[in-house]
GROMACS .gro file of C-alpha atoms in nm:
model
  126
    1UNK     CA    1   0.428   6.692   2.696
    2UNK     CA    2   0.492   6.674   2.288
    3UNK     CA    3   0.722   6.360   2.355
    4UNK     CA    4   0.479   6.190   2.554
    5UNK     CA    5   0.185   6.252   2.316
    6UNK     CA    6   0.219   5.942   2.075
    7UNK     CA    7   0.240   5.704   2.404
    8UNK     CA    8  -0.105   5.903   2.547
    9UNK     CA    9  -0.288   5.861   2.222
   10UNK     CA   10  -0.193   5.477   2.241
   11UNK     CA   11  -0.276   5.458   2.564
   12UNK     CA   12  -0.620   5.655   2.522
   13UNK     CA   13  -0.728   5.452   2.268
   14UNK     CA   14  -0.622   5.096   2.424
   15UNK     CA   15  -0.862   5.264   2.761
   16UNK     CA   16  -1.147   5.346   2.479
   17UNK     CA   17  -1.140   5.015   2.371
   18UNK     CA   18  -1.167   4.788   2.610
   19UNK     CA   19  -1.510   4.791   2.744
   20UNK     CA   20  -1.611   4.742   2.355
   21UNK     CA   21  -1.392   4.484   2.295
   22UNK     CA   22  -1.521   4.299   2.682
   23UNK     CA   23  -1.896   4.395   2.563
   24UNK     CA   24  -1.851   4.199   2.216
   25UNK     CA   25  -1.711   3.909   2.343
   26UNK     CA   26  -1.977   3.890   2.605
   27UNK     CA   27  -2.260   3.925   2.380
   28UNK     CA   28  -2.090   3.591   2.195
   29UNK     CA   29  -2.049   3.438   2.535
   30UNK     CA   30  -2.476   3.549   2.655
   31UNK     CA   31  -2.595   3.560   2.304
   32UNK     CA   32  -2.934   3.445   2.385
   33UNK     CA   33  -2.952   3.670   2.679
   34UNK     CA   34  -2.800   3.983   2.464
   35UNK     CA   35  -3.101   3.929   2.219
   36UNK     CA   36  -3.378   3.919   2.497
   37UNK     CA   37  -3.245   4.223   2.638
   38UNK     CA   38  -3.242   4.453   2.317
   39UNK     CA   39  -3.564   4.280   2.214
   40UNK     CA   40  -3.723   4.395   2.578
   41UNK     CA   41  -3.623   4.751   2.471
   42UNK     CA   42  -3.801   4.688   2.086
   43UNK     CA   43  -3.447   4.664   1.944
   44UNK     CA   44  -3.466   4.370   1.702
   45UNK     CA   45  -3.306   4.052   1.791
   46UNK     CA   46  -3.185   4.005   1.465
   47UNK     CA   47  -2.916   4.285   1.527
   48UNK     CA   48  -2.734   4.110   1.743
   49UNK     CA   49  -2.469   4.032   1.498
   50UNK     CA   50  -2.437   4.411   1.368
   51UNK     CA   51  -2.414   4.549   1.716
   52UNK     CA   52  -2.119   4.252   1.824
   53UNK     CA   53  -1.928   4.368   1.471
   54UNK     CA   54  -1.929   4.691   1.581
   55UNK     CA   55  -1.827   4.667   1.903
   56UNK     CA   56  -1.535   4.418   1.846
   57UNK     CA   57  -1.475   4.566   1.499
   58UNK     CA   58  -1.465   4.906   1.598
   59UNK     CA   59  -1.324   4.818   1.945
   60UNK     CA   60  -0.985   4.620   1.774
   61UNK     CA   61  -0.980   4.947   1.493
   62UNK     CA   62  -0.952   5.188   1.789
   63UNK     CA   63  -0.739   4.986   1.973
   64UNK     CA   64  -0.459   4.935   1.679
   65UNK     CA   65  -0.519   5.282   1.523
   66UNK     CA   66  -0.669   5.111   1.190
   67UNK     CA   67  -0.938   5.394   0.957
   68UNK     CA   68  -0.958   5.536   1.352
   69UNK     CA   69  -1.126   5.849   1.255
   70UNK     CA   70  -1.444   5.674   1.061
   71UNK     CA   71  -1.426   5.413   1.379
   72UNK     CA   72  -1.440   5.681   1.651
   73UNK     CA   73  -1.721   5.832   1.460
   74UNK     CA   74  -1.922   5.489   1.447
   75UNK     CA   75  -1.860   5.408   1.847
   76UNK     CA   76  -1.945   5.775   1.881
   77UNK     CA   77  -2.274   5.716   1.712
   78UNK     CA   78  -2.292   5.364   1.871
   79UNK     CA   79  -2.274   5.530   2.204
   80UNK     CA   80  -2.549   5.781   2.197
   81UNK     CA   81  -2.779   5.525   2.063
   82UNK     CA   82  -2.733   5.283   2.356
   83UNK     CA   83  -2.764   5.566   2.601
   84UNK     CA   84  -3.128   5.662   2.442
   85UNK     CA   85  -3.206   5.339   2.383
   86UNK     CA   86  -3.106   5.133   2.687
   87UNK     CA   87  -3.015   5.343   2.974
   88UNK     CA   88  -3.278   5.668   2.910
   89UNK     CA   89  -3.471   5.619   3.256
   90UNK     CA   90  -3.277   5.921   3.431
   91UNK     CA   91  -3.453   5.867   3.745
   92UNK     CA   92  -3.268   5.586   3.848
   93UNK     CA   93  -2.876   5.688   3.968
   94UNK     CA   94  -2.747   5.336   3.802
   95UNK     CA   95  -2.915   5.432   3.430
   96UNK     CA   96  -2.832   5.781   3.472
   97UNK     CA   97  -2.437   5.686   3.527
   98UNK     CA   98  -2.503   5.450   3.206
   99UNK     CA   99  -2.658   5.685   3.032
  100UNK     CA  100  -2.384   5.963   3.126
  101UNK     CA  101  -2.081   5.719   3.080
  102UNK     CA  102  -2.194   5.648   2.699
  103UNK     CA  103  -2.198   6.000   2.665
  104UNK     CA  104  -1.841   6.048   2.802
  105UNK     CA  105  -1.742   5.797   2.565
  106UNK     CA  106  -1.880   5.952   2.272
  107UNK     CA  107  -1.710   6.263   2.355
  108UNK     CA  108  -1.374   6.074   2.366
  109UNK     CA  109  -1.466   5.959   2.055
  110UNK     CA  110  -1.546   6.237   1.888
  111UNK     CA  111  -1.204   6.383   1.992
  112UNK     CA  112  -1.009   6.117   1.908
  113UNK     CA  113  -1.179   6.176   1.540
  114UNK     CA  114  -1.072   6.508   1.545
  115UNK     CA  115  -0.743   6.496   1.680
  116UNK     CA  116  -0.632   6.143   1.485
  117UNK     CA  117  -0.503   5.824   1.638
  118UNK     CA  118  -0.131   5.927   1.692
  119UNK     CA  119   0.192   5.846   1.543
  120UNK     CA  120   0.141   5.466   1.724
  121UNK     CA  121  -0.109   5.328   1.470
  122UNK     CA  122  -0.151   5.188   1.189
  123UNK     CA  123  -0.307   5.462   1.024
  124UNK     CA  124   0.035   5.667   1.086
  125UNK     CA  125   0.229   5.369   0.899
  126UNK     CA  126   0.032   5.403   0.590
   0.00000   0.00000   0.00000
């Protein structure tokens, strides 16, 4: 499996990715709507931009292998928060797969920290 590792890593981080980079965008494309909802949850609106930065930001790092240990740690981070935050009422099955999928994430994320972003990244090339 040694041979194939470089082309998994690229592949697992393109995966990790994606529903950051498709969450960013749509927070551009709902803005409006993306504040009201983190403002129903006492989140302040005025986040908005912070939270699309890190999702595209740390979505495109991931994605190209660019400073991907600090940006696995920040989606990491980023993840747990949204589960407490948004998707905490465990007695519904739909929040509790929310809540359980942002945990999955972070623990993707937290490997790819430890393990590093592969010999197909930019971080490799430096």
């Amino acid at each position: 499996m040694t041979a194939l590792d470089p082309y998994f890593k690229a592949l697992g981080r393109a995966l990790l990715s994606i529903i950051f980079l498709w969450a960013g965008f749509g927070k551009i494309a709902g803005y409006a709507g993306s504040q009201g909802y983190m403002e129903k949850f006492g989140v302040p609106g005025e986040l908005l931009p912070l939270v699309i930065l890190t999702e595209l930001g740390g979505g495109l790092a991931i994605l190209v292998g660019w400073q991907t240990r600090l940006a696995a740690l920040a989606l990491a981070g980023f993840c747990v928060l949204s589960a407490v935050i948004f998707h905490n009422d465990l007695g519904t099955k739909a929040q509790l797969i929310q809540f359980l999928k942002n945990f999955g994430l972070a623990g993707g994320f937290l490997v790819l920290a430890a393990s590093g972003p592969g010999a197909l990244s930019l971080d490799e090339r430096r």
